CSV table of C-alpha atoms in Angstrom, one decimal:
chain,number,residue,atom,x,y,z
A,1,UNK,CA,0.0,0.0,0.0
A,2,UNK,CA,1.3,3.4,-0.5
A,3,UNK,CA,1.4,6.1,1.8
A,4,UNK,CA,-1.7,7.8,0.9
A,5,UNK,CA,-3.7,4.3,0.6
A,6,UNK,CA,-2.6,4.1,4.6
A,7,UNK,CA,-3.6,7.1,5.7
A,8,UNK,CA,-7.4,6.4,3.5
A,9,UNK,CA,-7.8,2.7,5.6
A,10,UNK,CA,-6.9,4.7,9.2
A,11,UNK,CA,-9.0,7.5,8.3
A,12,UNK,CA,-12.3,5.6,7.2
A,13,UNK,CA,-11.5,2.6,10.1
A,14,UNK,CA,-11.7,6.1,12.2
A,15,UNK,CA,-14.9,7.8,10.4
A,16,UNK,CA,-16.4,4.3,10.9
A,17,UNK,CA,-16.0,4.1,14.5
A,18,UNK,CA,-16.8,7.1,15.4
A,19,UNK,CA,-20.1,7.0,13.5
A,20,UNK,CA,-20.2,3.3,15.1
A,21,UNK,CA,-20.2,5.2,18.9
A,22,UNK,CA,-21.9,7.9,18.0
A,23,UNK,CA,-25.0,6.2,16.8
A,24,UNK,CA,-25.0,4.1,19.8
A,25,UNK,CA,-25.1,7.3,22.6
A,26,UNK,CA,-27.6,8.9,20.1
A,27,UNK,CA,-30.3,7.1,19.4
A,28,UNK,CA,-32.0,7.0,22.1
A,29,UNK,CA,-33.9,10.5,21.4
A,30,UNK,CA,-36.4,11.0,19.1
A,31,UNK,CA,-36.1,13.8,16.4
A,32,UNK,CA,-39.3,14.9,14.6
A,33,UNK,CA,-39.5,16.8,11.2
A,34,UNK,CA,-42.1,18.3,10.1
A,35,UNK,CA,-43.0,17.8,5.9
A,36,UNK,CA,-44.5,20.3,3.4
A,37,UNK,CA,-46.9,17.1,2.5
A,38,UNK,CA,-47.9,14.0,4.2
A,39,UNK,CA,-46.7,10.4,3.4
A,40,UNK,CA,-48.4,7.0,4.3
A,41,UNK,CA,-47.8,5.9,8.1
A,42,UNK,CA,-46.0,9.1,9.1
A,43,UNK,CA,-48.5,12.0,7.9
A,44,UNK,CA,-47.3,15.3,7.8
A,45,UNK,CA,-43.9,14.6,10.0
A,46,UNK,CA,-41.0,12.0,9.9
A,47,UNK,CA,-39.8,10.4,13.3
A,48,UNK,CA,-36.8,9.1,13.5
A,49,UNK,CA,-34.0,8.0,15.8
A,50,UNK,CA,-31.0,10.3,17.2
A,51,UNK,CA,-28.6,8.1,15.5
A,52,UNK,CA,-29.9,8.3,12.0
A,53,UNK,CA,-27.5,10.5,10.3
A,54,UNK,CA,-24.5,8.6,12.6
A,55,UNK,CA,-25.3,5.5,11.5
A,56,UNK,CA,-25.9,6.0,7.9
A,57,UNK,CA,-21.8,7.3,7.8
A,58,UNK,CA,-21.2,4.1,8.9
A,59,UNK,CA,-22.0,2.6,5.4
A,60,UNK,CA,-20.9,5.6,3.6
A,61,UNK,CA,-17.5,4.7,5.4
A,62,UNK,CA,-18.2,0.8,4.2
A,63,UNK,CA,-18.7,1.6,0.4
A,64,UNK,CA,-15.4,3.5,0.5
A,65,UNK,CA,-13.5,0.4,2.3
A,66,UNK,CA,-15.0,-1.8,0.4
A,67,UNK,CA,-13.9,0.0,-3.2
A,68,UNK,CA,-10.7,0.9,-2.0
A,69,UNK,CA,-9.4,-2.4,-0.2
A,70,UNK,CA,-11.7,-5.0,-1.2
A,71,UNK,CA,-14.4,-7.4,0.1
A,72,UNK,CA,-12.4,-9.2,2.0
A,73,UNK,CA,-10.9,-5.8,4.1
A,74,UNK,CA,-14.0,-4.5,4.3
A,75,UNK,CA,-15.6,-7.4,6.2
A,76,UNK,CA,-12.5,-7.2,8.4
A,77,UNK,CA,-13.5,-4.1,9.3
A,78,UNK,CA,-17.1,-4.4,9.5
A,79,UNK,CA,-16.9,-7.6,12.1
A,80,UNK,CA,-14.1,-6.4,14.3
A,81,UNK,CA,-16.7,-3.5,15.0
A,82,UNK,CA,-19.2,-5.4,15.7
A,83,UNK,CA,-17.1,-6.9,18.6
A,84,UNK,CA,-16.6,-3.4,19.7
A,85,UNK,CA,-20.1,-3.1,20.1
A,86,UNK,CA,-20.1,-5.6,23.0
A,87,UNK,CA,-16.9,-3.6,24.1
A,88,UNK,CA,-19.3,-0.1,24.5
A,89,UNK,CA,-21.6,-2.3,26.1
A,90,UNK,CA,-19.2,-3.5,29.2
A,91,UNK,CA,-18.1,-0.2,29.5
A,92,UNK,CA,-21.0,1.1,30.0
A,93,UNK,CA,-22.3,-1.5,32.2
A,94,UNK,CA,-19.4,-1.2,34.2
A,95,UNK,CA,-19.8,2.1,35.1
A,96,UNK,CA,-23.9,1.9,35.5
A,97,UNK,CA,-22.8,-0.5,38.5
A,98,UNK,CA,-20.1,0.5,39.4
A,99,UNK,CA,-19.7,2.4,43.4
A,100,UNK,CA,-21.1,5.7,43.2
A,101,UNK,CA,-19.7,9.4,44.9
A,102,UNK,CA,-23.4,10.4,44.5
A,103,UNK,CA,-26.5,8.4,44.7
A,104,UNK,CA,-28.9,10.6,43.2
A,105,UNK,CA,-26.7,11.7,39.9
A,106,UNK,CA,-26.1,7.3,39.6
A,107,UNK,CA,-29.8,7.4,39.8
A,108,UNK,CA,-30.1,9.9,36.5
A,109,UNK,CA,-27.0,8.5,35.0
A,110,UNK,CA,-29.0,5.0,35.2
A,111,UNK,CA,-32.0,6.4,33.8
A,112,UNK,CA,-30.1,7.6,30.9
A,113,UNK,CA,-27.8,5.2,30.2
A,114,UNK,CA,-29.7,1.8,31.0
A,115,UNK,CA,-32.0,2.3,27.9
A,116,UNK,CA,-29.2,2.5,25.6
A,117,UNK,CA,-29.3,-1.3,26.2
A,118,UNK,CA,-31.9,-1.7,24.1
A,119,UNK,CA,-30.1,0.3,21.6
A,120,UNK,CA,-26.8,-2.0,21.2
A,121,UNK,CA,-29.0,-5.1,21.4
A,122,UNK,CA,-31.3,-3.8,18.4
A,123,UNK,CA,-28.2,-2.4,16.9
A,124,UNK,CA,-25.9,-5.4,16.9
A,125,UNK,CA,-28.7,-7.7,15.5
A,126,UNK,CA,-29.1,-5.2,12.9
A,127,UNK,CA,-25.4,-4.6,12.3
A,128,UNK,CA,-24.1,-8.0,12.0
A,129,UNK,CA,-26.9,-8.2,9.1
A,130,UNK,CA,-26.2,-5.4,7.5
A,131,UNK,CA,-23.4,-4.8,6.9
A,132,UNK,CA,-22.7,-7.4,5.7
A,133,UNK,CA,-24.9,-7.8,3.1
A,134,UNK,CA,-24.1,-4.2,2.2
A,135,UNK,CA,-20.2,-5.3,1.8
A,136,UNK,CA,-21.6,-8.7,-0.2
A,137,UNK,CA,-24.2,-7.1,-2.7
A,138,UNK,CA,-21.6,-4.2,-3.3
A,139,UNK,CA,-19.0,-6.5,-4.9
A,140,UNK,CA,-22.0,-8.4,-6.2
A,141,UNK,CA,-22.7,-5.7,-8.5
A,142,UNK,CA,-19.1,-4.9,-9.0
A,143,UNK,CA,-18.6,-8.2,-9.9
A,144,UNK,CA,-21.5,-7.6,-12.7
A,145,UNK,CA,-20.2,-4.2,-13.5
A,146,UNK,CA,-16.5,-4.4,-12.9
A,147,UNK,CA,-14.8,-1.2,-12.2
A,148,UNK,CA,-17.7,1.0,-14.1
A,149,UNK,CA,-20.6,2.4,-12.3
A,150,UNK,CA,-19.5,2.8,-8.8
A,151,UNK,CA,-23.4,5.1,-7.9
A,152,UNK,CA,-24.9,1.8,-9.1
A,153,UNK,CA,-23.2,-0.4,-6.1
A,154,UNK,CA,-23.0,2.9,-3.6
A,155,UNK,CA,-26.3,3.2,-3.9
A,156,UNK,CA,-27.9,-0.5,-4.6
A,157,UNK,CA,-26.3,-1.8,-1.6
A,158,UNK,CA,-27.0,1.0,0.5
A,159,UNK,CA,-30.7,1.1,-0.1
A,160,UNK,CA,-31.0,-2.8,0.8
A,161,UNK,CA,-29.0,-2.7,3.6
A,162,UNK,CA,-30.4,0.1,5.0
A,163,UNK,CA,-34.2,-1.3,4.8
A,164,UNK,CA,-32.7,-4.1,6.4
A,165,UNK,CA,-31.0,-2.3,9.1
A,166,UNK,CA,-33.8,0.0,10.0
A,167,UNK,CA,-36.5,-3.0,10.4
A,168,UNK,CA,-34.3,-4.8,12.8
A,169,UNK,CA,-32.7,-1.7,14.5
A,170,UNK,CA,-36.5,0.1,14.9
A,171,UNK,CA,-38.3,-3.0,16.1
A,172,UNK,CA,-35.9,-4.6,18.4
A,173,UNK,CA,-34.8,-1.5,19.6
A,174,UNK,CA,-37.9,0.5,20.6
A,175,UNK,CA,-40.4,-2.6,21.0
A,176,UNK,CA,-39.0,-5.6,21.5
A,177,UNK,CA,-36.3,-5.4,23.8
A,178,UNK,CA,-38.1,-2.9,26.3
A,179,UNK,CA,-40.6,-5.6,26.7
A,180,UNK,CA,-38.0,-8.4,27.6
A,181,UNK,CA,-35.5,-6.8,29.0
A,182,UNK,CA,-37.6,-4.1,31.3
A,183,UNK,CA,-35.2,-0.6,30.5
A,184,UNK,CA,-37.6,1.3,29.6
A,185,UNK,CA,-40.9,1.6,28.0
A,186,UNK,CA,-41.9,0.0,24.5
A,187,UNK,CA,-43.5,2.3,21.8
A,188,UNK,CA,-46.5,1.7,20.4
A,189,UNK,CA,-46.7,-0.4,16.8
A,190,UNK,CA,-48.2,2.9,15.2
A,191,UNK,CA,-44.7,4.9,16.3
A,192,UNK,CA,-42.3,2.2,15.6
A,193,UNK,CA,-44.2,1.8,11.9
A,194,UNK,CA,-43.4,5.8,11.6
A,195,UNK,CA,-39.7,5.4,13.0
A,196,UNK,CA,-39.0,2.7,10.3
A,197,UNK,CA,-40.2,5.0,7.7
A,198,UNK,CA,-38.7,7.9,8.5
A,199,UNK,CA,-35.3,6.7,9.3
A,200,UNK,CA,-35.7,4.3,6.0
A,201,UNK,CA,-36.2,7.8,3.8
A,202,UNK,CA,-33.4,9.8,5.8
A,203,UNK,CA,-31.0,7.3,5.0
A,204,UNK,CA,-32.1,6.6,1.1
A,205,UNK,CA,-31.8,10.3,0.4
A,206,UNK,CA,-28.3,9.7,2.3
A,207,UNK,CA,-27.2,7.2,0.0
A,208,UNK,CA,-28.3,9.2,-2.8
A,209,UNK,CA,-26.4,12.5,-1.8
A,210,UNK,CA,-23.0,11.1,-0.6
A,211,UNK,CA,-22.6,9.0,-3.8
A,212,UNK,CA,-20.5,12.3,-5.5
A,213,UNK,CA,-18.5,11.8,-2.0
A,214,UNK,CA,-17.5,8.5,-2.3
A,215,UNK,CA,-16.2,9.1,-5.9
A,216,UNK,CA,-14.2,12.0,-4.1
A,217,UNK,CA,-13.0,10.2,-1.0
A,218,UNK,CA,-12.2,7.3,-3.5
A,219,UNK,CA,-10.2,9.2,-5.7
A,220,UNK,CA,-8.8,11.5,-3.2
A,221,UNK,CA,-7.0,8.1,-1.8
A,222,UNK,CA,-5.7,6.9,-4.5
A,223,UNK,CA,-8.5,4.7,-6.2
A,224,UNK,CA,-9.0,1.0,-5.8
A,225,UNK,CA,-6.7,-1.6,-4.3
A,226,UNK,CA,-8.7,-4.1,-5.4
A,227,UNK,CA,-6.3,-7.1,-7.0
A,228,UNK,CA,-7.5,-9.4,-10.1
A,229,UNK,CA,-8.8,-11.9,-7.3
A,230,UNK,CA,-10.8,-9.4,-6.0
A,231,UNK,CA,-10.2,-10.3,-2.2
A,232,UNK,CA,-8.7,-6.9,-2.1
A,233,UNK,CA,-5.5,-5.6,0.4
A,234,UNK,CA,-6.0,-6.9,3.9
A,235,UNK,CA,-3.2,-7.5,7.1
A,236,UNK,CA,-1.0,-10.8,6.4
């Protein structure tokens, strides 16, 4: 790899983490948009998740790694941070329970933080998924397309992946793990329906405006690694 292909894999390893964390602290609040018309299941507003705009980076950050270094990088990265998810999730835990200076502000720190179980649990499930079918249908369609067409795969994999993601995040996140797990209180069906869609159209119009980005953060790092076997640069 040369220089500037090294300082591309730290940089979007980075951007992906951070997006990674972000999403995670985020997403327990609830943003609400209001729209000039109104749309099946959400009417005249979108709901939608703290983490929404987090989250989708973490693909944008994907589609780059994966036409830079290959499939085979990319999953690399994708998996080892999913492990970090259960990393957050000690930390976390560990300081929920841990001996406290001040019973009342463990009390609120509690109240805020305990939810955010529900959160990693709805977004590892939906992580692990993915993903990784957004790394596997994007050098699906490279594989069809070869080198060509690079909005084609940005955005096909990113608009599966993300319908995927948001189903799973949404429902396990806001409904089902409340109910089993007891942190917090699950939504009702009519709200988690809205949350899907809205998120779902944030991130589409995401994968449709960062495609001229990936192009630049492609080129700007020296364009793709990827060898004739198409497994792509990854650590020996």
């Amino acid at each position: 790899m040369s220089e500037r292909s090294q300082v591309g894999s730290i940089a979007l390893v980075a951007l992906f983490v951070t997006a990674l964390t972000t999403a995670q602290l985020t997403a327990s609040k609830l943003l609400a948009f209001s729209l000039p018309v109104e749309l099946p299941v959400t009417g005249a507003s979108i709901i939608l998740p703290g983490a929404a705009l987090a989250y989708a980076l973490t693909f944008f950050a994907s589609d780059c790694y994966s036409e830079l270094y290959g499939r085979r990088a990319a999953q690399v990265m994708v998996n080892v941070g999913f492990v970090m998810n259960f990393v957050l999730l000690a930390l976390v835990w560990s300081t929920i329970l841990a001996p406290a200076a001040n019973p009342e502000s463990a009390s609120q720190f509690r109240a805020v933080l305990a939810p955010g179980t529900n959160i990693v649990l709805g977004s590892l499930l939906a992580y692990v998924v993915s993903q990784n079918w957004d790394v596997l249908v994007f050098h699906r369609i490279r594989e069809a397309t070869g080198e060509s067409m690079l909005w084609l795969r940005n955005i096909g994999s990113t608009a599966t992946s993300q319908a995927i993601d948001t189903v799973i995040f949404v429902g396990v996140a806001f409904y089902v793990a409340p109910r089993v797990l007891g942190f917090g209180s699950p939504l009702p069906v009519s709200v988690v329906l809205s949350l899907i869609v809205g998120q779902y159209l944030l991130k589409l119009l995401i994968a449709l405006v960062d495609t001229p980005f990936v192009y630049a953060v492609v080129s700007a790092f020296g364009g793709s690694q990827i060898g004739v076997d198409d497994e792509g640069w990854a650590p020996e």
